[in-house]
Amino acid sequence: MTTPSLFKEYIWLVNTIYEAGRISLSEINVRWLRTEMSGGVELARSTFNRHKDAIEDIFDIIIDCDRQDGYKYYIANNEVLNNNTVQNWMLSTLSVSNVLSESLALQNRILLENIPSGGQQLQLVIKAMRESRRISAEYRRYGATASKQFTLEPYCVKLYRQRWYLLAKLSNGNMGIFSLDRFVQIMPTDDNFMIDSDFDAAEYFSECFGIVVSDPTPAQRIVVRAFDSERYFLQNLPIHHSQRLIAETADYADFELFMRPTMDFSGYMLSRACQAKIIEPQWLADEIHDMHLASVQMYEENE
């Protein structure tokens, strides 16, 4: 069996067990026989066990068996599929890839978004992270006439709004954010570095809306009021992991957040126009209000 075929089976098996919660091998086979992958042949226990071991090795997703509950299988560490984890992202990406590979005849009717960040830069950065090596990088910011040279210690990468970003420690000890598509060149060095023992990538960005971390604005309670269909969009795709629904009427829903209201968050709120507004804090509501007025004035000046 080819590697792509095996990956399809791994992904199908994880999705089947995850969606079921708890499921026996016989119940898995009922669903398996409905797929084209089965070829009308049941999934043998030996094959199932090999798949289970491979899934743990590749995705670090643990499929366990509850012998007390009729030998039902379940995802033992299902938290990795509920959060913004590498496992969840990989599984979702591969699942979509499988669907697309089986639908090439529809390629003109399946529209995707472009991610400008080159795969080569991402590979070089992740390799340097894996080997704890510093990188020598030539970087040109938007609007700059010339590029600058940096020696960076790569700490983590983050995907945000179709772009990959690198969080790295500079030679002066400060942390900086770099967009991978703005690197002119990346070269690995022979110099190793030791990542700070207390560094936690998720914790580092936990109070952020996106990738703005240099803004000193402290995290605080924010209440966003969403109107009409916007409230349903926010329920399905929260603004921030701290978001929770605190009030709801026939016309709107209020969501509470605890995060840093940096400029990228203000930009997001401006993009929602009359669909959402800031209720608290007042200073932020006033700031967004003034930004809207400045936008209106800019359009009026062109008339």
C-alpha positions as protocol buffer text, in pm:
chain_id: "A"
residue {
  index: 1
  type: MET
  ca { x: 0 y: 0 z: 0 }
}
residue {
  index: 2
  type: THR
  ca { x: 133 y: 347 z: -88 }
}
residue {
  index: 3
  type: THR
  ca { x: 215 y: 606 z: 178 }
}
residue {
  index: 4
  type: PRO
  ca { x: -63 y: 847 z: 64 }
}
residue {
  index: 5
  type: SER
  ca { x: -316 y: 562 z: 93 }
}
residue {
  index: 6
  type: LEU
  ca { x: -197 y: 481 z: 444 }
}
residue {
  index: 7
  type: PHE
  ca { x: -226 y: 846 z: 549 }
}
residue {
  index: 8
  type: LYS
  ca { x: -582 y: 854 z: 423 }
}
residue {
  index: 9
  type: GLU
  ca { x: -661 y: 552 z: 640 }
}
residue {
  index: 10
  type: TYR
  ca { x: -489 y: 707 z: 944 }
}
residue {
  index: 11
  type: ILE
  ca { x: -684 y: 1029 z: 906 }
}
residue {
  index: 12
  type: TRP
  ca { x: -1012 y: 845 z: 852 }
}
residue {
  index: 13
  type: LEU
  ca { x: -951 y: 632 z: 1162 }
}
residue {
  index: 14
  type: VAL
  ca { x: -870 y: 929 z: 1388 }
}
residue {
  index: 15
  type: ASN
  ca { x: -1173 y: 1124 z: 1265 }
}
residue {
  index: 16
  type: THR
  ca { x: -1402 y: 823 z: 1307 }
}
residue {
  index: 17
  type: ILE
  ca { x: -1295 y: 753 z: 1666 }
}
residue {
  index: 18
  type: TYR
  ca { x: -1290 y: 1123 z: 1761 }
}
residue {
  index: 19
  type: GLU
  ca { x: -1641 y: 1185 z: 1626 }
}
residue {
  index: 20
  type: ALA
  ca { x: -1779 y: 871 z: 1792 }
}
residue {
  index: 21
  type: GLY
  ca { x: -1620 y: 942 z: 2131 }
}
residue {
  index: 22
  type: ARG
  ca { x: -1604 y: 571 z: 2214 }
}
residue {
  index: 23
  type: ILE
  ca { x: -1639 y: 298 z: 1955 }
}
residue {
  index: 24
  type: SER
  ca { x: -1566 y: -74 z: 1924 }
}
residue {
  index: 25
  type: LEU
  ca { x: -1364 y: -231 z: 1644 }
}
residue {
  index: 26
  type: SER
  ca { x: -1678 y: -398 z: 1507 }
}
residue {
  index: 27
  type: GLU
  ca { x: -1851 y: -57 z: 1494 }
}
residue {
  index: 28
  type: ILE
  ca { x: -1546 y: 89 z: 1325 }
}
residue {
  index: 29
  type: ASN
  ca { x: -1567 y: -186 z: 1064 }
}
residue {
  index: 30
  type: VAL
  ca { x: -1933 y: -107 z: 993 }
}
residue {
  index: 31
  type: ARG
  ca { x: -1826 y: 246 z: 899 }
}
residue {
  index: 32
  type: TRP
  ca { x: -1507 y: 127 z: 729 }
}
residue {
  index: 33
  type: LEU
  ca { x: -1698 y: -98 z: 489 }
}
residue {
  index: 34
  type: ARG
  ca { x: -1900 y: 202 z: 373 }
}
residue {
  index: 35
  type: THR
  ca { x: -1584 y: 370 z: 238 }
}
residue {
  index: 36
  type: GLU
  ca { x: -1419 y: 313 z: -98 }
}
residue {
  index: 37
  type: MET
  ca { x: -1088 y: 260 z: 85 }
}
residue {
  index: 38
  type: SER
  ca { x: -1209 y: -72 z: 227 }
}
residue {
  index: 39
  type: GLY
  ca { x: -1260 y: -239 z: -108 }
}
residue {
  index: 40
  type: GLY
  ca { x: -1529 y: -440 z: 70 }
}
residue {
  index: 41
  type: VAL
  ca { x: -1272 y: -596 z: 307 }
}
residue {
  index: 42
  type: GLU
  ca { x: -1290 y: -551 z: 685 }
}
residue {
  index: 43
  type: LEU
  ca { x: -1013 y: -377 z: 876 }
}
residue {
  index: 44
  type: ALA
  ca { x: -823 y: -664 z: 1038 }
}
residue {
  index: 45
  type: ARG
  ca { x: -729 y: -627 z: 1405 }
}
residue {
  index: 46
  type: SER
  ca { x: -360 y: -656 z: 1316 }
}
residue {
  index: 47
  type: THR
  ca { x: -395 y: -376 z: 1060 }
}
residue {
  index: 48
  type: PHE
  ca { x: -593 y: -167 z: 1307 }
}
residue {
  index: 49
  type: ASN
  ca { x: -317 y: -210 z: 1569 }
}
residue {
  index: 50
  type: ARG
  ca { x: -46 y: -111 z: 1317 }
}
residue {
  index: 51
  type: HIS
  ca { x: -249 y: 196 z: 1221 }
}
residue {
  index: 52
  type: LYS
  ca { x: -300 y: 283 z: 1588 }
}
residue {
  index: 53
  type: ASP
  ca { x: 76 y: 266 z: 1656 }
}
residue {
  index: 54
  type: ALA
  ca { x: 160 y: 466 z: 1343 }
}
residue {
  index: 55
  type: ILE
  ca { x: -90 y: 738 z: 1437 }
}
residue {
  index: 56
  type: GLU
  ca { x: 77 y: 775 z: 1777 }
}
residue {
  index: 57
  type: ASP
  ca { x: 426 y: 787 z: 1621 }
}
residue {
  index: 58
  type: ILE
  ca { x: 336 y: 1039 z: 1348 }
}
residue {
  index: 59
  type: PHE
  ca { x: 71 y: 1259 z: 1509 }
}
residue {
  index: 60
  type: ASP
  ca { x: 127 y: 1192 z: 1880 }
}
residue {
  index: 61
  type: ILE
  ca { x: -244 y: 1106 z: 1901 }
}
residue {
  index: 62
  type: ILE
  ca { x: -304 y: 821 z: 2145 }
}
residue {
  index: 63
  type: ILE
  ca { x: -584 y: 573 z: 2068 }
}
residue {
  index: 64
  type: ASP
  ca { x: -658 y: 372 z: 2383 }
}
residue {
  index: 65
  type: CYS
  ca { x: -899 y: 90 z: 2465 }
}
residue {
  index: 66
  type: ASP
  ca { x: -1141 y: 80 z: 2759 }
}
residue {
  index: 67
  type: ARG
  ca { x: -1176 y: -290 z: 2835 }
}
residue {
  index: 68
  type: GLN
  ca { x: -1425 y: -214 z: 3111 }
}
residue {
  index: 69
  type: ASP
  ca { x: -1664 y: -64 z: 2855 }
}
residue {
  index: 70
  type: GLY
  ca { x: -1691 y: -340 z: 2598 }
}
residue {
  index: 71
  type: TYR
  ca { x: -1346 y: -283 z: 2449 }
}
residue {
  index: 72
  type: LYS
  ca { x: -1434 y: 63 z: 2322 }
}
residue {
  index: 73
  type: TYR
  ca { x: -1161 y: 270 z: 2159 }
}
residue {
  index: 74
  type: TYR
  ca { x: -1120 y: 643 z: 2225 }
}
residue {
  index: 75
  type: ILE
  ca { x: -870 y: 929 z: 2185 }
}
residue {
  index: 76
  type: ALA
  ca { x: -688 y: 931 z: 2519 }
}
residue {
  index: 77
  type: ASN
  ca { x: -539 y: 1278 z: 2469 }
}
residue {
  index: 78
  type: ASN
  ca { x: -824 y: 1439 z: 2278 }
}
residue {
  index: 79
  type: GLU
  ca { x: -724 y: 1783 z: 2408 }
}
residue {
  index: 80
  type: VAL
  ca { x: -471 y: 1794 z: 2122 }
}
residue {
  index: 81
  type: LEU
  ca { x: -764 y: 1792 z: 1878 }
}
residue {
  index: 82
  type: ASN
  ca { x: -962 y: 2061 z: 2062 }
}
residue {
  index: 83
  type: ASN
  ca { x: -699 y: 2335 z: 2065 }
}
residue {
  index: 84
  type: ASN
  ca { x: -469 y: 2527 z: 1830 }
}
residue {
  index: 85
  type: THR
  ca { x: -217 y: 2244 z: 1832 }
}
residue {
  index: 86
  type: VAL
  ca { x: 15 y: 2112 z: 1563 }
}
residue {
  index: 87
  type: GLN
  ca { x: -173 y: 1780 z: 1569 }
}
residue {
  index: 88
  type: ASN
  ca { x: -507 y: 1949 z: 1509 }
}
residue {
  index: 89
  type: TRP
  ca { x: -366 y: 2164 z: 1230 }
}
residue {
  index: 90
  type: MET
  ca { x: -191 y: 1870 z: 1063 }
}
residue {
  index: 91
  type: LEU
  ca { x: -498 y: 1649 z: 1082 }
}
residue {
  index: 92
  type: SER
  ca { x: -727 y: 1921 z: 946 }
}
residue {
  index: 93
  type: THR
  ca { x: -485 y: 2007 z: 666 }
}
residue {
  index: 94
  type: LEU
  ca { x: -435 y: 1646 z: 564 }
}
residue {
  index: 95
  type: SER
  ca { x: -809 y: 1578 z: 580 }
}
residue {
  index: 96
  type: VAL
  ca { x: -875 y: 1868 z: 344 }
}
residue {
  index: 97
  type: SER
  ca { x: -584 y: 1757 z: 126 }
}
residue {
  index: 98
  type: ASN
  ca { x: -742 y: 1413 z: 93 }
}
residue {
  index: 99
  type: VAL
  ca { x: -1074 y: 1562 z: -12 }
}
residue {
  index: 100
  type: LEU
  ca { x: -904 y: 1788 z: -268 }
}
residue {
  index: 101
  type: SER
  ca { x: -689 y: 1507 z: -412 }
}
residue {
  index: 102
  type: GLU
  ca { x: -1006 y: 1308 z: -476 }
}
residue {
  index: 103
  type: SER
  ca { x: -1174 y: 1607 z: -641 }
}
residue {
  index: 104
  type: LEU
  ca { x: -926 y: 1722 z: -907 }
}
residue {
  index: 105
  type: ALA
  ca { x: -1204 y: 1724 z: -1165 }
}
residue {
  index: 106
  type: LEU
  ca { x: -1356 y: 2009 z: -960 }
}
residue {
  index: 107
  type: GLN
  ca { x: -1034 y: 2212 z: -930 }
}
residue {
  index: 108
  type: ASN
  ca { x: -1184 y: 2508 z: -1116 }
}
residue {
  index: 109
  type: ARG
  ca { x: -1466 y: 2518 z: -860 }
}
residue {
  index: 110
  type: ILE
  ca { x: -1251 y: 2494 z: -546 }
}
residue {
  index: 111
  type: LEU
  ca { x: -1100 y: 2832 z: -462 }
}
residue {
  index: 112
  type: LEU
  ca { x: -817 y: 2860 z: -210 }
}
residue {
  index: 113
  type: GLU
  ca { x: -636 y: 3147 z: -41 }
}
residue {
  index: 114
  type: ASN
  ca { x: -274 y: 3218 z: -125 }
}
residue {
  index: 115
  type: ILE
  ca { x: -12 y: 3207 z: 152 }
}
residue {
  index: 116
  type: PRO
  ca { x: 279 y: 3422 z: 26 }
}
residue {
  index: 117
  type: SER
  ca { x: 534 y: 3294 z: 279 }
}
residue {
  index: 118
  type: GLY
  ca { x: 770 y: 3053 z: 99 }
}
residue {
  index: 119
  type: GLY
  ca { x: 792 y: 2696 z: 213 }
}
residue {
  index: 120
  type: GLN
  ca { x: 1171 y: 2703 z: 183 }
}
residue {
  index: 121
  type: GLN
  ca { x: 1209 y: 2970 z: 450 }
}
residue {
  index: 122
  type: LEU
  ca { x: 974 y: 2780 z: 681 }
}
residue {
  index: 123
  type: GLN
  ca { x: 1172 y: 2460 z: 635 }
}
residue {
  index: 124
  type: LEU
  ca { x: 1502 y: 2636 z: 710 }
}
residue {
  index: 125
  type: VAL
  ca { x: 1362 y: 2806 z: 1020 }
}
residue {
  index: 126
  type: ILE
  ca { x: 1204 y: 2488 z: 1161 }
}
residue {
  index: 127
  type: LYS
  ca { x: 1525 y: 2294 z: 1095 }
}
residue {
  index: 128
  type: ALA
  ca { x: 1720 y: 2560 z: 1286 }
}
residue {
  index: 129
  type: MET
  ca { x: 1465 y: 2541 z: 1571 }
}
residue {
  index: 130
  type: ARG
  ca { x: 1495 y: 2163 z: 1582 }
}
residue {
  index: 131
  type: GLU
  ca { x: 1876 y: 2178 z: 1594 }
}
residue {
  index: 132
  type: SER
  ca { x: 1886 y: 2486 z: 1825 }
}
residue {
  index: 133
  type: ARG
  ca { x: 2101 y: 2676 z: 1576 }
}
residue {
  index: 134
  type: ARG
  ca { x: 2119 y: 3049 z: 1522 }
}
residue {
  index: 135
  type: ILE
  ca { x: 2034 y: 3177 z: 1175 }
}
residue {
  index: 136
  type: SER
  ca { x: 2186 y: 3460 z: 976 }
}
residue {
  index: 137
  type: ALA
  ca { x: 1903 y: 3648 z: 805 }
}
residue {
  index: 138
  type: GLU
  ca { x: 1869 y: 3933 z: 560 }
}
residue {
  index: 139
  type: TYR
  ca { x: 1535 y: 4103 z: 620 }
}
residue {
  index: 140
  type: ARG
  ca { x: 1354 y: 4388 z: 446 }
}
residue {
  index: 141
  type: ARG
  ca { x: 1052 y: 4540 z: 613 }
}
residue {
  index: 142
  type: TYR
  ca { x: 760 y: 4677 z: 414 }
}
residue {
  index: 143
  type: GLY
  ca { x: 838 y: 5029 z: 294 }
}
residue {
  index: 144
  type: ALA
  ca { x: 1211 y: 4998 z: 364 }
}
residue {
  index: 145
  type: THR
  ca { x: 1451 y: 5086 z: 83 }
}
residue {
  index: 146
  type: ALA
  ca { x: 1724 y: 4854 z: 209 }
}
residue {
  index: 147
  type: SER
  ca { x: 1743 y: 4525 z: 391 }
}
residue {
  index: 148
  type: LYS
  ca { x: 1909 y: 4464 z: 728 }
}
residue {
  index: 149
  type: GLN
  ca { x: 2122 y: 4176 z: 851 }
}
residue {
  index: 150
  type: PHE
  ca { x: 2029 y: 3993 z: 1172 }
}
residue {
  index: 151
  type: THR
  ca { x: 2160 y: 3702 z: 1371 }
}
residue {
  index: 152
  type: LEU
  ca { x: 1856 y: 3537 z: 1525 }
}
residue {
  index: 153
  type: GLU
  ca { x: 1775 y: 3264 z: 1773 }
}
residue {
  index: 154
  type: PRO
  ca { x: 1451 y: 3108 z: 1636 }
}
residue {
  index: 155
  type: TYR
  ca { x: 1206 y: 3046 z: 1923 }
}
residue {
  index: 156
  type: CYS
  ca { x: 877 y: 2965 z: 1751 }
}
residue {
  index: 157
  type: VAL
  ca { x: 672 y: 3016 z: 1436 }
}
residue {
  index: 158
  type: LYS
  ca { x: 310 y: 3126 z: 1419 }
}
residue {
  index: 159
  type: LEU
  ca { x: 59 y: 3126 z: 1133 }
}
residue {
  index: 160
  type: TYR
  ca { x: -155 y: 3439 z: 1134 }
}
residue {
  index: 161
  type: ARG
  ca { x: -380 y: 3570 z: 855 }
}
residue {
  index: 162
  type: GLN
  ca { x: -220 y: 3367 z: 576 }
}
residue {
  index: 163
  type: ARG
  ca { x: 136 y: 3450 z: 680 }
}
residue {
  index: 164
  type: TRP
  ca { x: 399 y: 3266 z: 879 }
}
residue {
  index: 165
  type: TYR
  ca { x: 578 y: 3470 z: 1145 }
}
residue {
  index: 166
  type: LEU
  ca { x: 896 y: 3394 z: 1336 }
}
residue {
  index: 167
  type: LEU
  ca { x: 946 y: 3492 z: 1698 }
}
residue {
  index: 168
  type: ALA
  ca { x: 1320 y: 3518 z: 1755 }
}
residue {
  index: 169
  type: LYS
  ca { x: 1569 y: 3653 z: 2007 }
}
residue {
  index: 170
  type: LEU
  ca { x: 1800 y: 3918 z: 1864 }
}
residue {
  index: 171
  type: SER
  ca { x: 2169 y: 3959 z: 1948 }
}
residue {
  index: 172
  type: ASN
  ca { x: 2079 y: 4238 z: 2194 }
}
residue {
  index: 173
  type: GLY
  ca { x: 1861 y: 3998 z: 2394 }
}
residue {
  index: 174
  type: ASN
  ca { x: 1526 y: 4145 z: 2283 }
}
residue {
  index: 175
  type: MET
  ca { x: 1254 y: 3940 z: 2118 }
}
residue {
  index: 176
  type: GLY
  ca { x: 1129 y: 4031 z: 1771 }
}
residue {
  index: 177
  type: ILE
  ca { x: 861 y: 3922 z: 1523 }
}
residue {
  index: 178
  type: PHE
  ca { x: 956 y: 3865 z: 1160 }
}
residue {
  index: 179
  type: SER
  ca { x: 729 y: 3783 z: 864 }
}
residue {
  index: 180
  type: LEU
  ca { x: 881 y: 3492 z: 673 }
}
residue {
  index: 181
  type: ASP
  ca { x: 785 y: 3638 z: 334 }
}
residue {
  index: 182
  type: ARG
  ca { x: 1002 y: 3946 z: 409 }
}
residue {
  index: 183
  type: PHE
  ca { x: 1323 y: 3746 z: 447 }
}
residue {
  index: 184
  type: VAL
  ca { x: 1553 y: 3806 z: 150 }
}
residue {
  index: 185
  type: GLN
  ca { x: 1780 y: 3525 z: 261 }
}
residue {
  index: 186
  type: ILE
  ca { x: 1814 y: 3283 z: 553 }
}
residue {
  index: 187
  type: MET
  ca { x: 2135 y: 3096 z: 624 }
}
residue {
  index: 188
  type: PRO
  ca { x: 2188 y: 2847 z: 908 }
}
residue {
  index: 189
  type: THR
  ca { x: 2499 y: 2898 z: 1119 }
}
residue {
  index: 190
  type: ASP
  ca { x: 2716 y: 2658 z: 1316 }
}
residue {
  index: 191
  type: ASP
  ca { x: 2639 y: 2842 z: 1641 }
}
residue {
  index: 192
  type: ASN
  ca { x: 2407 y: 2671 z: 1884 }
}
residue {
  index: 193
  type: PHE
  ca { x: 2190 y: 2847 z: 2138 }
}
residue {
  index: 194
  type: MET
  ca { x: 1995 y: 2745 z: 2445 }
}
residue {
  index: 195
  type: ILE
  ca { x: 1629 y: 2841 z: 2446 }
}
residue {
  index: 196
  type: ASP
  ca { x: 1512 y: 2999 z: 2774 }
}
residue {
  index: 197
  type: SER
  ca { x: 1401 y: 2714 z: 3000 }
}
residue {
  index: 198
  type: ASP
  ca { x: 1082 y: 2895 z: 3103 }
}
residue {
  index: 199
  type: PHE
  ca { x: 974 y: 2984 z: 2748 }
}
residue {
  index: 200
  type: ASP
  ca { x: 624 y: 2870 z: 2653 }
}
residue {
  index: 201
  type: ALA
  ca { x: 513 y: 2974 z: 2303 }
}
residue {
  index: 202
  type: ALA
  ca { x: 139 y: 2949 z: 2375 }
}
residue {
  index: 203
  type: GLU
  ca { x: 179 y: 3144 z: 2699 }
}
residue {
  index: 204
  type: TYR
  ca { x: 391 y: 3410 z: 2525 }
}
residue {
  index: 205
  type: PHE
  ca { x: 107 y: 3490 z: 2285 }
}
residue {
  index: 206
  type: SER
  ca { x: -180 y: 3410 z: 2522 }
}
residue {
  index: 207
  type: GLU
  ca { x: -277 y: 3775 z: 2581 }
}
residue {
  index: 208
  type: CYS
  ca { x: -230 y: 3877 z: 2217 }
}
residue {
  index: 209
  type: PHE
  ca { x: -489 y: 3916 z: 1945 }
}
residue {
  index: 210
  type: GLY
  ca { x: -243 y: 3831 z: 1670 }
}
residue {
  index: 211
  type: ILE
  ca { x: 132 y: 3883 z: 1643 }
}
residue {
  index: 212
  type: VAL
  ca { x: 177 y: 4232 z: 1795 }
}
residue {
  index: 213
  type: VAL
  ca { x: 378 y: 4172 z: 2112 }
}
residue {
  index: 214
  type: SER
  ca { x: 588 y: 4490 z: 2138 }
}
residue {
  index: 215
  type: ASP
  ca { x: 290 y: 4712 z: 2229 }
}
residue {
  index: 216
  type: PRO
  ca { x: 301 y: 4773 z: 2609 }
}
residue {
  index: 217
  type: THR
  ca { x: -80 y: 4797 z: 2639 }
}
residue {
  index: 218
  type: PRO
  ca { x: -173 y: 4566 z: 2931 }
}
residue {
  index: 219
  type: ALA
  ca { x: -426 y: 4286 z: 2907 }
}
residue {
  index: 220
  type: GLN
  ca { x: -770 y: 4388 z: 3030 }
}
residue {
  index: 221
  type: ARG
  ca { x: -1139 y: 4305 z: 3021 }
}
residue {
  index: 222
  type: ILE
  ca { x: -1301 y: 4389 z: 2687 }
}
residue {
  index: 223
  type: VAL
  ca { x: -1669 y: 4354 z: 2599 }
}
residue {
  index: 224
  type: VAL
  ca { x: -1764 y: 4328 z: 2232 }
}
residue {
  index: 225
  type: ARG
  ca { x: -2126 y: 4358 z: 2122 }
}
residue {
  index: 226
  type: ALA
  ca { x: -2203 y: 4172 z: 1797 }
}
residue {
  index: 227
  type: PHE
  ca { x: -2521 y: 4239 z: 1602 }
}
residue {
  index: 228
  type: ASP
  ca { x: -2734 y: 4026 z: 1370 }
}
residue {
  index: 229
  type: SER
  ca { x: -2546 y: 3739 z: 1204 }
}
residue {
  index: 230
  type: GLU
  ca { x: -2207 y: 3860 z: 1332 }
}
residue {
  index: 231
  type: ARG
  ca { x: -2282 y: 3713 z: 1674 }
}
residue {
  index: 232
  type: TYR
  ca { x: -2313 y: 3366 z: 1520 }
}
residue {
  index: 233
  type: PHE
  ca { x: -1982 y: 3409 z: 1339 }
}
residue {
  index: 234
  type: LEU
  ca { x: -1811 y: 3503 z: 1667 }
}
residue {
  index: 235
  type: GLN
  ca { x: -1963 y: 3205 z: 1844 }
}
residue {
  index: 236
  type: ASN
  ca { x: -1823 y: 2970 z: 1579 }
}
residue {
  index: 237
  type: LEU
  ca { x: -1490 y: 3150 z: 1536 }
}
residue {
  index: 238
  type: PRO
  ca { x: -1397 y: 3330 z: 1861 }
}
residue {
  index: 239
  type: ILE
  ca { x: -1186 y: 3644 z: 1850 }
}
residue {
  index: 240
  type: HIS
  ca { x: -961 y: 3513 z: 2129 }
}
residue {
  index: 241
  type: HIS
  ca { x: -934 y: 3197 z: 2336 }
}
residue {
  index: 242
  type: SER
  ca { x: -1058 y: 3388 z: 2643 }
}
residue {
  index: 243
  type: GLN
  ca { x: -1388 y: 3479 z: 2474 }
}
residue {
  index: 244
  type: ARG
  ca { x: -1711 y: 3388 z: 2651 }
}
residue {
  index: 245
  type: LEU
  ca { x: -2075 y: 3483 z: 2597 }
}
residue {
  index: 246
  type: ILE
  ca { x: -2206 y: 3700 z: 2882 }
}
residue {
  index: 247
  type: ALA
  ca { x: -2538 y: 3835 z: 2746 }
}
residue {
  index: 248
  type: GLU
  ca { x: -2773 y: 3774 z: 2457 }
}
residue {
  index: 249
  type: THR
  ca { x: -3090 y: 3939 z: 2324 }
}
residue {
  index: 250
  type: ALA
  ca { x: -3293 y: 3906 z: 2007 }
}
residue {
  index: 251
  type: ASP
  ca { x: -3078 y: 4176 z: 1844 }
}
residue {
  index: 252
  type: TYR
  ca { x: -2723 y: 4125 z: 1973 }
}
residue {
  index: 253
  type: ALA
  ca { x: -2485 y: 3920 z: 2186 }
}
residue {
  index: 254
  type: ASP
  ca { x: -2214 y: 4047 z: 2423 }
}
residue {
  index: 255
  type: PHE
  ca { x: -1881 y: 3866 z: 2444 }
}
residue {
  index: 256
  type: GLU
  ca { x: -1623 y: 3915 z: 2715 }
}
residue {
  index: 257
  type: LEU
  ca { x: -1252 y: 3891 z: 2635 }
}
residue {
  index: 258
  type: PHE
  ca { x: -938 y: 3925 z: 2843 }
}
residue {
  index: 259
  type: MET
  ca { x: -655 y: 4031 z: 2617 }
}
residue {
  index: 260
  type: ARG
  ca { x: -432 y: 4318 z: 2511 }
}
residue {
  index: 261
  type: PRO
  ca { x: -622 y: 4568 z: 2289 }
}
residue {
  index: 262
  type: THR
  ca { x: -333 y: 4636 z: 2053 }
}
residue {
  index: 263
  type: MET
  ca { x: -347 y: 4805 z: 1713 }
}
residue {
  index: 264
  type: ASP
  ca { x: -410 y: 4480 z: 1524 }
}
residue {
  index: 265
  type: PHE
  ca { x: -721 y: 4425 z: 1737 }
}
residue {
  index: 266
  type: SER
  ca { x: -836 y: 4781 z: 1666 }
}
residue {
  index: 267
  type: GLY
  ca { x: -788 y: 4710 z: 1294 }
}
residue {
  index: 268
  type: TYR
  ca { x: -1003 y: 4400 z: 1328 }
}
residue {
  index: 269
  type: MET
  ca { x: -1281 y: 4596 z: 1501 }
}
residue {
  index: 270
  type: LEU
  ca { x: -1269 y: 4860 z: 1227 }
}
residue {
  index: 271
  type: SER
  ca { x: -1314 y: 4585 z: 969 }
}
residue {
  index: 272
  type: ARG
  ca { x: -1639 y: 4480 z: 1138 }
}
residue {
  index: 273
  type: ALA
  ca { x: -1789 y: 4823 z: 1065 }
}
residue {
  index: 274
  type: CYS
  ca { x: -2144 y: 4840 z: 1203 }
}
residue {
  index: 275
  type: GLN
  ca { x: -2159 y: 4468 z: 1277 }
}
residue {
  index: 276
  type: ALA
  ca { x: -1978 y: 4490 z: 1611 }
}
residue {
  index: 277
  type: LYS
  ca { x: -1878 y: 4757 z: 1864 }
}
residue {
  index: 278
  type: ILE
  ca { x: -1674 y: 4793 z: 2180 }
}
residue {
  index: 279
  type: ILE
  ca { x: -1882 y: 4832 z: 2497 }
}
residue {
  index: 280
  type: GLU
  ca { x: -1593 y: 4825 z: 2747 }
}
residue {
  index: 281
  type: PRO
  ca { x: -1347 y: 4978 z: 2819 }
}
residue {
  index: 282
  type: GLN
  ca { x: -1469 y: 5324 z: 2729 }
}
residue {
  index: 283
  type: TRP
  ca { x: -1127 y: 5450 z: 2622 }
}
residue {
  index: 284
  type: LEU
  ca { x: -1107 y: 5176 z: 2359 }
}
residue {
  index: 285
  type: ALA
  ca { x: -1463 y: 5247 z: 2240 }
}
residue {
  index: 286
  type: ASP
  ca { x: -1367 y: 5615 z: 2201 }
}
residue {
  index: 287
  type: GLU
  ca { x: -1052 y: 5521 z: 2012 }
}
residue {
  index: 288
  type: ILE
  ca { x: -1239 y: 5300 z: 1763 }
}
residue {
  index: 289
  type: HIS
  ca { x: -1506 y: 5572 z: 1730 }
}
residue {
  index: 290
  type: ASP
  ca { x: -1240 y: 5830 z: 1638 }
}
residue {
  index: 291
  type: MET
  ca { x: -1082 y: 5590 z: 1387 }
}
residue {
  index: 292
  type: HIS
  ca { x: -1418 y: 5545 z: 1216 }
}
residue {
  index: 293
  type: LEU
  ca { x: -1463 y: 5923 z: 1198 }
}
residue {
  index: 294
  type: ALA
  ca { x: -1114 y: 5961 z: 1047 }
}
residue {
  index: 295
  type: SER
  ca { x: -1206 y: 5702 z: 783 }
}
residue {
  index: 296
  type: VAL
  ca { x: -1525 y: 5888 z: 695 }
}
residue {
  index: 297
  type: GLN
  ca { x: -1331 y: 6215 z: 671 }
}
residue {
  index: 298
  type: MET
  ca { x: -1078 y: 6055 z: 437 }
}
residue {
  index: 299
  type: TYR
  ca { x: -1357 y: 5946 z: 201 }
}
residue {
  index: 300
  type: GLU
  ca { x: -1525 y: 6289 z: 220 }
}
residue {
  index: 301
  type: GLU
  ca { x: -1199 y: 6462 z: 125 }
}
residue {
  index: 302
  type: ASN
  ca { x: -1196 y: 6270 z: -203 }
}
residue {
  index: 303
  type: GLU
  ca { x: -1542 y: 6387 z: -305 }
}
